[in-house]
């Protein structure tokens, strides 16, 4: 039962992440939606698969390893994209920008 | 000592405290401990990836990962705190620290997903870029802290800068609540930094 709930939660989160990429105003807020919703959705779906399938214990361990690698790589890539966008010169729509104060 | 300005005096006392209490912890581990820890990690990865527990496969994997671990010993284990025995470290990590971190991050990830869904529907965003200070100084610790901050609700790490022996993080916050550095740091980092300071210096 719990695997169906996890699967449904992951799908709903992925849908909201895609909606966020369309609706938010600039690069950085869109990256919020992409990073968090992709990581959470993919990890919940992989956890549901690891609970649901029963071939052997190694397949489950491989799925958990995949979830761990996603959690490790996804924030790093979003950090690289955000810093690259800032260095390229895209101004964020913000109320306060302390990064521009320190790097004029 | 009494003639230096107030902010410099505070800073000097902090540096002295750090030298007093953390210079022992900031040493590198002994060579064999580094090799053994890296070897355990690589060998468990080998077993999971090959999915084969026959004896000759295990022997090949043990020899290959031992050779790689003896070359690559500084890559992962350089910044671990010099504290306690090796077995103590492994048991504490497996039984106490890893489940603690997994539970904290799982609940924060679910909370951040729900918060992004709420922001998408209502569009009540008020973004800003805030600078916060951390007490961690090693590269691995700052990396894990920045990744954890990216996965916590409403925040995204932009850049890290080290100035005058102190580490600062620039964080894009989707709903700015305060500009005070200490309050913002407490709200953003939470208890992850306390957890990381037990393992990395």
Short mmCIF file of N, CA, C and O in Angstrom, two decimals, chain B residues 26-157:
data_model
loop_
_atom_site.label_atom_id
_atom_site.label_comp_id
_atom_site.label_asym_id
_atom_site.label_seq_id
_atom_site.Cartn_x
_atom_site.Cartn_y
_atom_site.Cartn_z
N UNK B 26 41.84 19.02 13.44
CA UNK B 26 42.06 19.35 12.03
C UNK B 26 43.25 18.61 11.44
O UNK B 26 43.53 18.79 10.27
N UNK B 27 43.94 17.79 12.24
CA UNK B 27 45.02 16.99 11.65
C UNK B 27 44.44 15.96 10.69
O UNK B 27 43.28 15.58 10.80
N UNK B 28 45.29 15.48 9.80
CA UNK B 28 44.85 14.39 8.93
C UNK B 28 44.83 13.09 9.72
O UNK B 28 45.55 12.93 10.70
N UNK B 29 44.00 12.16 9.24
CA UNK B 29 44.00 10.84 9.84
C UNK B 29 45.31 10.13 9.52
O UNK B 29 46.00 10.52 8.57
N UNK B 30 45.68 9.09 10.28
CA UNK B 30 46.84 8.29 9.87
C UNK B 30 46.59 7.62 8.52
O UNK B 30 45.45 7.43 8.11
N UNK B 31 47.70 7.24 7.87
CA UNK B 31 47.59 6.75 6.49
C UNK B 31 46.76 5.48 6.41
O UNK B 31 45.89 5.35 5.55
N UNK B 32 47.00 4.54 7.35
CA UNK B 32 46.28 3.26 7.22
C UNK B 32 44.80 3.43 7.49
O UNK B 32 43.97 2.75 6.86
N UNK B 33 44.42 4.39 8.36
CA UNK B 33 42.99 4.61 8.58
C UNK B 33 42.33 5.17 7.33
O UNK B 33 41.22 4.76 6.96
N UNK B 34 43.04 6.10 6.67
CA UNK B 34 42.48 6.63 5.43
C UNK B 34 42.30 5.53 4.39
O UNK B 34 41.26 5.44 3.73
N UNK B 35 43.33 4.66 4.27
CA UNK B 35 43.25 3.58 3.27
C UNK B 35 42.11 2.63 3.60
O UNK B 35 41.32 2.26 2.72
N UNK B 36 41.95 2.29 4.90
CA UNK B 36 40.92 1.32 5.26
C UNK B 36 39.52 1.90 5.03
O UNK B 36 38.63 1.22 4.50
N UNK B 37 39.32 3.17 5.40
CA UNK B 37 37.99 3.76 5.21
C UNK B 37 37.62 3.84 3.72
O UNK B 37 36.51 3.48 3.32
N UNK B 38 38.58 4.30 2.90
CA UNK B 38 38.31 4.35 1.46
C UNK B 38 38.07 2.96 0.89
O UNK B 38 37.21 2.78 0.02
N UNK B 39 38.81 1.96 1.42
CA UNK B 39 38.67 0.60 0.92
C UNK B 39 37.29 0.04 1.23
O UNK B 39 36.67 -0.62 0.40
N UNK B 40 36.78 0.33 2.46
CA UNK B 40 35.44 -0.15 2.82
C UNK B 40 34.39 0.44 1.88
O UNK B 40 33.53 -0.28 1.35
N UNK B 41 34.50 1.74 1.62
CA UNK B 41 33.54 2.39 0.72
C UNK B 41 33.58 1.78 -0.67
O UNK B 41 32.56 1.38 -1.23
N UNK B 42 34.79 1.66 -1.24
CA UNK B 42 34.91 1.18 -2.61
C UNK B 42 34.50 -0.28 -2.73
O UNK B 42 33.88 -0.68 -3.72
N UNK B 43 34.78 -1.08 -1.70
CA UNK B 43 34.46 -2.50 -1.78
C UNK B 43 32.96 -2.73 -1.68
O UNK B 43 32.41 -3.58 -2.38
N UNK B 44 32.27 -1.96 -0.82
CA UNK B 44 30.82 -2.10 -0.77
C UNK B 44 30.19 -1.64 -2.09
O UNK B 44 29.24 -2.26 -2.58
N UNK B 45 30.77 -0.60 -2.71
CA UNK B 45 30.27 -0.17 -4.02
C UNK B 45 30.47 -1.27 -5.06
O UNK B 45 29.59 -1.54 -5.88
N UNK B 46 31.62 -1.95 -5.01
CA UNK B 46 31.92 -3.04 -5.96
C UNK B 46 30.91 -4.18 -5.80
O UNK B 46 30.40 -4.71 -6.80
N UNK B 47 30.61 -4.54 -4.53
CA UNK B 47 29.67 -5.66 -4.31
C UNK B 47 28.29 -5.31 -4.83
O UNK B 47 27.64 -6.10 -5.49
N UNK B 48 27.84 -4.06 -4.57
CA UNK B 48 26.50 -3.69 -5.01
C UNK B 48 26.44 -3.63 -6.54
O UNK B 48 25.47 -4.08 -7.15
N UNK B 49 27.51 -3.11 -7.18
CA UNK B 49 27.45 -2.95 -8.63
C UNK B 49 27.54 -4.29 -9.34
O UNK B 49 26.79 -4.58 -10.27
N UNK B 50 28.45 -5.18 -8.92
CA UNK B 50 28.59 -6.44 -9.65
C UNK B 50 27.47 -7.42 -9.31
O UNK B 50 27.16 -8.28 -10.14
N UNK B 51 26.86 -7.34 -8.11
CA UNK B 51 25.74 -8.20 -7.71
C UNK B 51 26.10 -9.68 -7.81
O UNK B 51 25.36 -10.49 -8.36
N UNK B 52 27.28 -10.04 -7.31
CA UNK B 52 27.79 -11.38 -7.48
C UNK B 52 28.64 -11.70 -6.26
O UNK B 52 29.65 -11.07 -6.02
N UNK B 53 28.22 -12.68 -5.46
CA UNK B 53 28.93 -12.94 -4.21
C UNK B 53 29.76 -14.22 -4.28
O UNK B 53 30.05 -14.82 -3.25
N UNK B 54 30.16 -14.66 -5.47
CA UNK B 54 31.05 -15.83 -5.53
C UNK B 54 32.45 -15.43 -5.07
O UNK B 54 32.83 -14.25 -5.11
N UNK B 55 33.25 -16.43 -4.68
CA UNK B 55 34.49 -16.14 -3.96
C UNK B 55 35.53 -15.45 -4.83
O UNK B 55 36.18 -14.49 -4.41
N UNK B 56 35.68 -15.94 -6.09
CA UNK B 56 36.74 -15.35 -6.94
C UNK B 56 36.41 -13.90 -7.27
O UNK B 56 37.31 -13.05 -7.32
N UNK B 57 35.13 -13.59 -7.44
CA UNK B 57 34.74 -12.19 -7.71
C UNK B 57 35.08 -11.30 -6.52
O UNK B 57 35.60 -10.20 -6.69
N UNK B 58 34.83 -11.82 -5.31
CA UNK B 58 35.14 -11.03 -4.12
C UNK B 58 36.65 -10.80 -3.99
O UNK B 58 37.09 -9.72 -3.60
N UNK B 59 37.45 -11.84 -4.33
CA UNK B 59 38.91 -11.68 -4.21
C UNK B 59 39.43 -10.66 -5.22
O UNK B 59 40.22 -9.77 -4.88
N UNK B 60 38.95 -10.75 -6.45
CA UNK B 60 39.36 -9.78 -7.48
C UNK B 60 38.98 -8.36 -7.05
O UNK B 60 39.77 -7.42 -7.13
N UNK B 61 37.74 -8.23 -6.54
CA UNK B 61 37.29 -6.91 -6.12
C UNK B 61 38.10 -6.37 -4.96
O UNK B 61 38.44 -5.18 -4.92
N UNK B 62 38.44 -7.23 -3.99
CA UNK B 62 39.22 -6.77 -2.84
C UNK B 62 40.59 -6.29 -3.28
O UNK B 62 41.04 -5.21 -2.85
N UNK B 63 41.25 -7.04 -4.17
CA UNK B 63 42.60 -6.63 -4.59
C UNK B 63 42.54 -5.32 -5.38
O UNK B 63 43.29 -4.37 -5.12
N UNK B 64 41.60 -5.25 -6.33
CA UNK B 64 41.52 -4.05 -7.18
C UNK B 64 41.18 -2.81 -6.35
O UNK B 64 41.82 -1.75 -6.47
N UNK B 65 40.19 -2.94 -5.43
CA UNK B 65 39.82 -1.76 -4.65
C UNK B 65 40.89 -1.38 -3.64
O UNK B 65 41.04 -0.21 -3.31
N UNK B 66 41.67 -2.38 -3.17
CA UNK B 66 42.77 -2.03 -2.25
C UNK B 66 43.84 -1.23 -2.97
O UNK B 66 44.37 -0.24 -2.43
N UNK B 67 44.15 -1.62 -4.23
CA UNK B 67 45.15 -0.86 -4.99
C UNK B 67 44.64 0.57 -5.23
O UNK B 67 45.36 1.55 -5.01
N UNK B 68 43.37 0.69 -5.64
CA UNK B 68 42.82 2.03 -5.91
C UNK B 68 42.78 2.87 -4.63
O UNK B 68 43.12 4.05 -4.63
N UNK B 69 42.41 2.22 -3.51
CA UNK B 69 42.32 2.97 -2.24
C UNK B 69 43.68 3.46 -1.78
O UNK B 69 43.80 4.54 -1.21
N UNK B 70 44.74 2.65 -2.04
CA UNK B 70 46.05 3.11 -1.59
C UNK B 70 46.54 4.29 -2.42
O UNK B 70 47.34 5.09 -1.93
N UNK B 71 46.07 4.40 -3.66
CA UNK B 71 46.43 5.60 -4.42
C UNK B 71 45.56 6.79 -4.08
O UNK B 71 46.03 7.92 -3.98
N UNK B 72 44.25 6.55 -3.91
CA UNK B 72 43.28 7.64 -3.81
C UNK B 72 42.90 7.94 -2.37
O UNK B 72 41.79 8.35 -2.10
N UNK B 73 43.80 7.72 -1.40
CA UNK B 73 43.38 7.81 -0.01
C UNK B 73 43.08 9.23 0.43
O UNK B 73 42.31 9.45 1.35
N UNK B 74 43.65 10.24 -0.24
CA UNK B 74 43.42 11.62 0.18
C UNK B 74 42.14 12.22 -0.40
O UNK B 74 41.77 13.31 -0.06
N UNK B 75 41.49 11.50 -1.29
CA UNK B 75 40.42 12.15 -2.05
C UNK B 75 39.15 12.30 -1.22
O UNK B 75 38.52 13.35 -1.24
N UNK B 76 38.77 11.27 -0.50
CA UNK B 76 37.51 11.33 0.24
C UNK B 76 37.73 11.60 1.72
O UNK B 76 36.93 12.25 2.37
N UNK B 77 38.80 11.06 2.30
CA UNK B 77 38.94 11.05 3.75
C UNK B 77 39.88 12.12 4.27
O UNK B 77 40.39 12.01 5.37
N UNK B 78 40.16 13.15 3.46
CA UNK B 78 41.14 14.13 3.89
C UNK B 78 40.60 15.00 5.02
O UNK B 78 41.35 15.42 5.90
N UNK B 79 39.30 15.29 5.02
CA UNK B 79 38.75 16.30 5.91
C UNK B 79 37.99 15.74 7.09
O UNK B 79 37.27 16.46 7.76
N UNK B 80 38.13 14.45 7.36
CA UNK B 80 37.41 13.86 8.50
C UNK B 80 38.13 14.25 9.78
O UNK B 80 39.35 14.38 9.81
N UNK B 81 37.34 14.48 10.82
CA UNK B 81 37.93 14.89 12.09
C UNK B 81 38.81 13.81 12.68
O UNK B 81 38.49 12.62 12.63
N UNK B 82 39.93 14.22 13.26
CA UNK B 82 40.87 13.30 13.90
C UNK B 82 40.40 13.08 15.33
O UNK B 82 40.77 13.81 16.24
N UNK B 83 39.52 12.10 15.53
CA UNK B 83 38.94 11.92 16.86
C UNK B 83 38.48 10.47 16.99
O UNK B 83 37.77 9.95 16.14
N UNK B 84 38.92 9.79 18.05
CA UNK B 84 38.45 8.44 18.31
C UNK B 84 39.17 7.39 17.49
O UNK B 84 39.93 7.69 16.58
N UNK B 85 38.87 6.14 17.81
CA UNK B 85 39.49 5.02 17.11
C UNK B 85 38.72 4.75 15.82
O UNK B 85 37.63 5.26 15.61
N UNK B 86 39.32 3.92 14.96
CA UNK B 86 38.72 3.64 13.65
C UNK B 86 37.38 2.91 13.80
O UNK B 86 36.38 3.30 13.18
N UNK B 87 37.35 1.87 14.65
CA UNK B 87 36.13 1.08 14.81
C UNK B 87 35.04 1.93 15.46
O UNK B 87 33.86 1.87 15.07
N UNK B 88 35.45 2.77 16.40
CA UNK B 88 34.51 3.70 17.03
C UNK B 88 33.86 4.60 15.98
O UNK B 88 32.65 4.81 15.96
N UNK B 89 34.71 5.11 15.08
CA UNK B 89 34.20 5.98 14.00
C UNK B 89 33.18 5.25 13.15
O UNK B 89 32.08 5.77 12.87
N UNK B 90 33.52 4.02 12.72
CA UNK B 90 32.62 3.30 11.81
C UNK B 90 31.30 2.99 12.50
O UNK B 90 30.22 3.20 11.94
N UNK B 91 31.37 2.52 13.77
CA UNK B 91 30.14 2.15 14.47
C UNK B 91 29.26 3.37 14.73
O UNK B 91 28.04 3.33 14.49
N UNK B 92 29.88 4.47 15.16
CA UNK B 92 29.11 5.69 15.39
C UNK B 92 28.44 6.14 14.11
O UNK B 92 27.28 6.54 14.10
N UNK B 93 29.20 6.11 12.98
CA UNK B 93 28.63 6.60 11.73
C UNK B 93 27.46 5.74 11.30
O UNK B 93 26.40 6.25 10.93
N UNK B 94 27.63 4.41 11.35
CA UNK B 94 26.57 3.54 10.82
C UNK B 94 25.34 3.53 11.72
O UNK B 94 24.22 3.47 11.22
N UNK B 95 25.53 3.59 13.04
CA UNK B 95 24.38 3.45 13.92
C UNK B 95 23.75 4.77 14.30
O UNK B 95 22.56 4.83 14.59
N UNK B 96 24.53 5.85 14.34
CA UNK B 96 24.00 7.10 14.88
C UNK B 96 23.90 8.20 13.83
O UNK B 96 22.82 8.75 13.59
N UNK B 97 25.04 8.50 13.17
CA UNK B 97 25.06 9.71 12.35
C UNK B 97 24.29 9.55 11.04
O UNK B 97 23.52 10.42 10.66
N UNK B 98 24.49 8.41 10.35
CA UNK B 98 23.83 8.25 9.06
C UNK B 98 22.30 8.20 9.17
O UNK B 98 21.62 8.90 8.40
N UNK B 99 21.69 7.44 10.11
CA UNK B 99 20.23 7.50 10.22
C UNK B 99 19.69 8.87 10.60
O UNK B 99 18.66 9.31 10.08
N UNK B 100 20.46 9.57 11.48
CA UNK B 100 20.05 10.93 11.86
C UNK B 100 19.97 11.83 10.63
O UNK B 100 18.96 12.49 10.37
N UNK B 101 21.05 11.82 9.83
CA UNK B 101 21.09 12.68 8.63
C UNK B 101 20.00 12.30 7.65
O UNK B 101 19.34 13.16 7.07
N UNK B 102 19.79 10.99 7.45
CA UNK B 102 18.78 10.56 6.49
C UNK B 102 17.39 10.99 6.93
O UNK B 102 16.59 11.45 6.09
N UNK B 103 17.09 10.90 8.22
CA UNK B 103 15.75 11.29 8.69
C UNK B 103 15.56 12.79 8.54
O UNK B 103 14.54 13.27 8.02
N UNK B 104 16.58 13.58 8.96
CA UNK B 104 16.47 15.04 8.82
C UNK B 104 16.23 15.42 7.37
O UNK B 104 15.31 16.17 7.03
N UNK B 105 17.07 14.87 6.45
CA UNK B 105 16.98 15.29 5.05
C UNK B 105 15.70 14.80 4.38
O UNK B 105 15.14 15.48 3.53
N UNK B 106 15.19 13.63 4.79
CA UNK B 106 13.96 13.13 4.17
C UNK B 106 12.79 14.05 4.50
O UNK B 106 12.03 14.45 3.60
N UNK B 107 12.67 14.44 5.79
CA UNK B 107 11.55 15.30 6.13
C UNK B 107 11.70 16.69 5.50
O UNK B 107 10.71 17.28 5.06
N UNK B 108 12.95 17.18 5.42
CA UNK B 108 13.13 18.50 4.82
C UNK B 108 12.84 18.48 3.32
O UNK B 108 12.31 19.44 2.77
N UNK B 109 13.18 17.36 2.66
CA UNK B 109 12.91 17.25 1.22
C UNK B 109 11.40 17.23 0.95
O UNK B 109 10.92 17.92 0.05
N UNK B 110 10.65 16.48 1.76
CA UNK B 110 9.20 16.44 1.58
C UNK B 110 8.60 17.82 1.83
O UNK B 110 7.75 18.31 1.07
N UNK B 111 9.10 18.49 2.89
CA UNK B 111 8.60 19.84 3.20
C UNK B 111 8.89 20.81 2.06
O UNK B 111 8.06 21.64 1.69
N UNK B 112 10.11 20.69 1.46
CA UNK B 112 10.46 21.62 0.38
C UNK B 112 9.62 21.35 -0.85
O UNK B 112 9.24 22.29 -1.56
N UNK B 113 9.30 20.07 -1.13
CA UNK B 113 8.44 19.79 -2.28
C UNK B 113 7.07 20.41 -2.10
O UNK B 113 6.52 21.03 -3.01
N UNK B 114 6.51 20.25 -0.89
CA UNK B 114 5.18 20.81 -0.65
C UNK B 114 5.22 22.34 -0.73
O UNK B 114 4.31 22.98 -1.27
N UNK B 115 6.34 22.93 -0.27
CA UNK B 115 6.44 24.38 -0.29
C UNK B 115 6.55 24.91 -1.73
O UNK B 115 5.97 25.95 -2.06
N UNK B 116 7.32 24.19 -2.58
CA UNK B 116 7.40 24.62 -3.99
C UNK B 116 6.04 24.50 -4.65
O UNK B 116 5.63 25.39 -5.42
N UNK B 117 5.28 23.45 -4.35
CA UNK B 117 3.93 23.31 -4.93
C UNK B 117 3.04 24.47 -4.48
O UNK B 117 2.30 25.04 -5.29
N UNK B 118 3.17 24.85 -3.21
CA UNK B 118 2.38 25.98 -2.70
C UNK B 118 2.79 27.28 -3.39
O UNK B 118 1.94 28.09 -3.79
N UNK B 119 4.11 27.46 -3.59
CA UNK B 119 4.57 28.67 -4.27
C UNK B 119 4.11 28.72 -5.71
O UNK B 119 3.80 29.79 -6.24
N UNK B 120 4.08 27.56 -6.37
CA UNK B 120 3.63 27.54 -7.77
C UNK B 120 2.18 27.93 -7.86
O UNK B 120 1.77 28.70 -8.74
N UNK B 121 1.35 27.46 -6.94
CA UNK B 121 -0.08 27.75 -7.04
C UNK B 121 -0.37 29.20 -6.68
O UNK B 121 -1.06 29.92 -7.40
N UNK B 122 0.22 29.67 -5.55
CA UNK B 122 -0.15 30.99 -5.05
C UNK B 122 0.73 32.12 -5.59
O UNK B 122 0.31 33.28 -5.56
N UNK B 123 1.97 31.80 -6.07
CA UNK B 123 2.94 32.79 -6.56
C UNK B 123 3.23 33.89 -5.53
O UNK B 123 3.32 35.06 -5.85
N UNK B 124 3.40 33.51 -4.26
CA UNK B 124 3.69 34.51 -3.23
C UNK B 124 5.20 34.55 -2.98
O UNK B 124 5.66 34.31 -1.88
N UNK B 125 5.99 34.86 -4.03
CA UNK B 125 7.44 34.80 -3.88
C UNK B 125 7.99 36.20 -3.66
O UNK B 125 7.42 37.21 -4.10
N UNK B 126 9.14 36.24 -2.98
CA UNK B 126 9.78 37.50 -2.61
C UNK B 126 11.30 37.24 -2.58
O UNK B 126 11.90 37.22 -1.52
N UNK B 127 11.94 36.98 -3.74
CA UNK B 127 13.28 36.42 -3.72
C UNK B 127 14.37 37.42 -3.38
O UNK B 127 14.21 38.63 -3.55
N UNK B 128 15.50 36.89 -2.89
CA UNK B 128 16.64 37.72 -2.56
C UNK B 128 17.87 36.85 -2.40
O UNK B 128 17.75 35.64 -2.20
N UNK B 129 19.05 37.47 -2.48
CA UNK B 129 20.30 36.74 -2.31
C UNK B 129 20.95 37.18 -1.01
O UNK B 129 21.23 38.36 -0.83
N UNK B 130 21.16 36.25 -0.10
CA UNK B 130 21.62 36.52 1.25
C UNK B 130 22.99 35.90 1.45
O UNK B 130 23.30 34.87 0.86
N UNK B 131 23.81 36.57 2.27
CA UNK B 131 25.14 36.03 2.58
C UNK B 131 25.12 35.53 4.02
O UNK B 131 24.75 36.27 4.92
N UNK B 132 25.50 34.27 4.20
CA UNK B 132 25.54 33.72 5.55
C UNK B 132 26.93 33.16 5.82
O UNK B 132 27.69 32.87 4.91
N UNK B 133 27.24 33.01 7.10
CA UNK B 133 28.56 32.53 7.51
C UNK B 133 28.43 31.12 8.06
O UNK B 133 27.44 30.79 8.71
N UNK B 134 29.42 30.27 7.77
CA UNK B 134 29.41 28.93 8.34
C UNK B 134 30.64 28.73 9.21
O UNK B 134 31.63 29.42 9.06
N UNK B 135 30.56 27.75 10.10
CA UNK B 135 31.69 27.43 10.96
C UNK B 135 32.56 26.32 10.38
O UNK B 135 33.55 25.96 10.98
N UNK B 136 32.15 25.75 9.25
CA UNK B 136 32.95 24.69 8.64
C UNK B 136 34.05 25.30 7.78
O UNK B 136 33.88 26.37 7.20
N UNK B 137 35.19 24.61 7.70
CA UNK B 137 36.31 25.15 6.93
C UNK B 137 36.85 24.19 5.89
O UNK B 137 37.59 24.60 5.01
N UNK B 138 36.52 22.91 5.98
CA UNK B 138 37.09 21.96 5.01
C UNK B 138 36.26 21.94 3.74
O UNK B 138 35.09 22.33 3.73
N UNK B 139 36.88 21.49 2.65
CA UNK B 139 36.20 21.50 1.36
C UNK B 139 35.03 20.53 1.32
O UNK B 139 33.95 20.87 0.84
N UNK B 140 35.24 19.32 1.83
CA UNK B 140 34.17 18.33 1.79
C UNK B 140 32.98 18.75 2.63
O UNK B 140 31.82 18.61 2.22
N UNK B 141 33.24 19.30 3.82
CA UNK B 141 32.16 19.73 4.68
C UNK B 141 31.34 20.85 4.06
O UNK B 141 30.11 20.82 4.10
N UNK B 142 32.04 21.83 3.45
CA UNK B 142 31.31 22.94 2.83
C UNK B 142 30.50 22.45 1.64
O UNK B 142 29.37 22.90 1.41
N UNK B 143 31.05 21.48 0.88
CA UNK B 143 30.31 20.94 -0.26
C UNK B 143 29.02 20.26 0.19
O UNK B 143 27.95 20.50 -0.37
N UNK B 144 29.13 19.42 1.23
CA UNK B 144 27.93 18.70 1.68
C UNK B 144 26.93 19.68 2.28
O UNK B 144 25.72 19.55 2.08
N UNK B 145 27.42 20.71 2.99
CA UNK B 145 26.51 21.71 3.55
C UNK B 145 25.78 22.47 2.44
O UNK B 145 24.57 22.71 2.53
N UNK B 146 26.52 22.85 1.37
CA UNK B 146 25.88 23.58 0.27
C UNK B 146 24.85 22.71 -0.43
O UNK B 146 23.75 23.19 -0.77
N UNK B 147 25.14 21.42 -0.63
CA UNK B 147 24.16 20.54 -1.26
C UNK B 147 22.93 20.37 -0.38
O UNK B 147 21.80 20.37 -0.87
N UNK B 148 23.13 20.26 0.93
CA UNK B 148 21.99 20.11 1.83
C UNK B 148 21.14 21.37 1.85
O UNK B 148 19.91 21.30 1.90
N UNK B 149 21.80 22.55 1.79
CA UNK B 149 21.05 23.80 1.75
C UNK B 149 20.22 23.89 0.49
O UNK B 149 19.08 24.35 0.50
N UNK B 150 20.77 23.41 -0.65
CA UNK B 150 19.99 23.43 -1.88
C UNK B 150 18.76 22.56 -1.77
O UNK B 150 17.73 22.88 -2.34
N UNK B 151 18.82 21.46 -1.01
CA UNK B 151 17.65 20.59 -0.91
C UNK B 151 16.68 21.00 0.19
O UNK B 151 15.59 20.46 0.26
N UNK B 152 17.05 21.94 1.06
CA UNK B 152 16.12 22.36 2.09
C UNK B 152 15.13 23.38 1.53
O UNK B 152 15.39 23.98 0.50
N UNK B 153 13.97 23.57 2.20
CA UNK B 153 12.91 24.36 1.57
C UNK B 153 13.26 25.82 1.31
O UNK B 153 13.68 26.54 2.21
N UNK B 154 13.10 26.22 0.04
CA UNK B 154 13.16 27.64 -0.30
C UNK B 154 14.52 28.23 -0.50
O UNK B 154 14.63 29.44 -0.63
N UNK B 155 15.59 27.45 -0.51
CA UNK B 155 16.93 28.04 -0.63
C UNK B 155 17.73 27.34 -1.71
O UNK B 155 17.52 26.17 -2.01
N UNK B 156 18.69 28.09 -2.31
CA UNK B 156 19.54 27.55 -3.38
C UNK B 156 20.91 28.21 -3.25
O UNK B 156 20.99 29.43 -3.23
N UNK B 157 21.95 27.41 -3.16
CA UNK B 157 23.28 27.99 -2.96
C UNK B 157 23.83 28.50 -4.28
O UNK B 157 23.80 27.81 -5.29
#
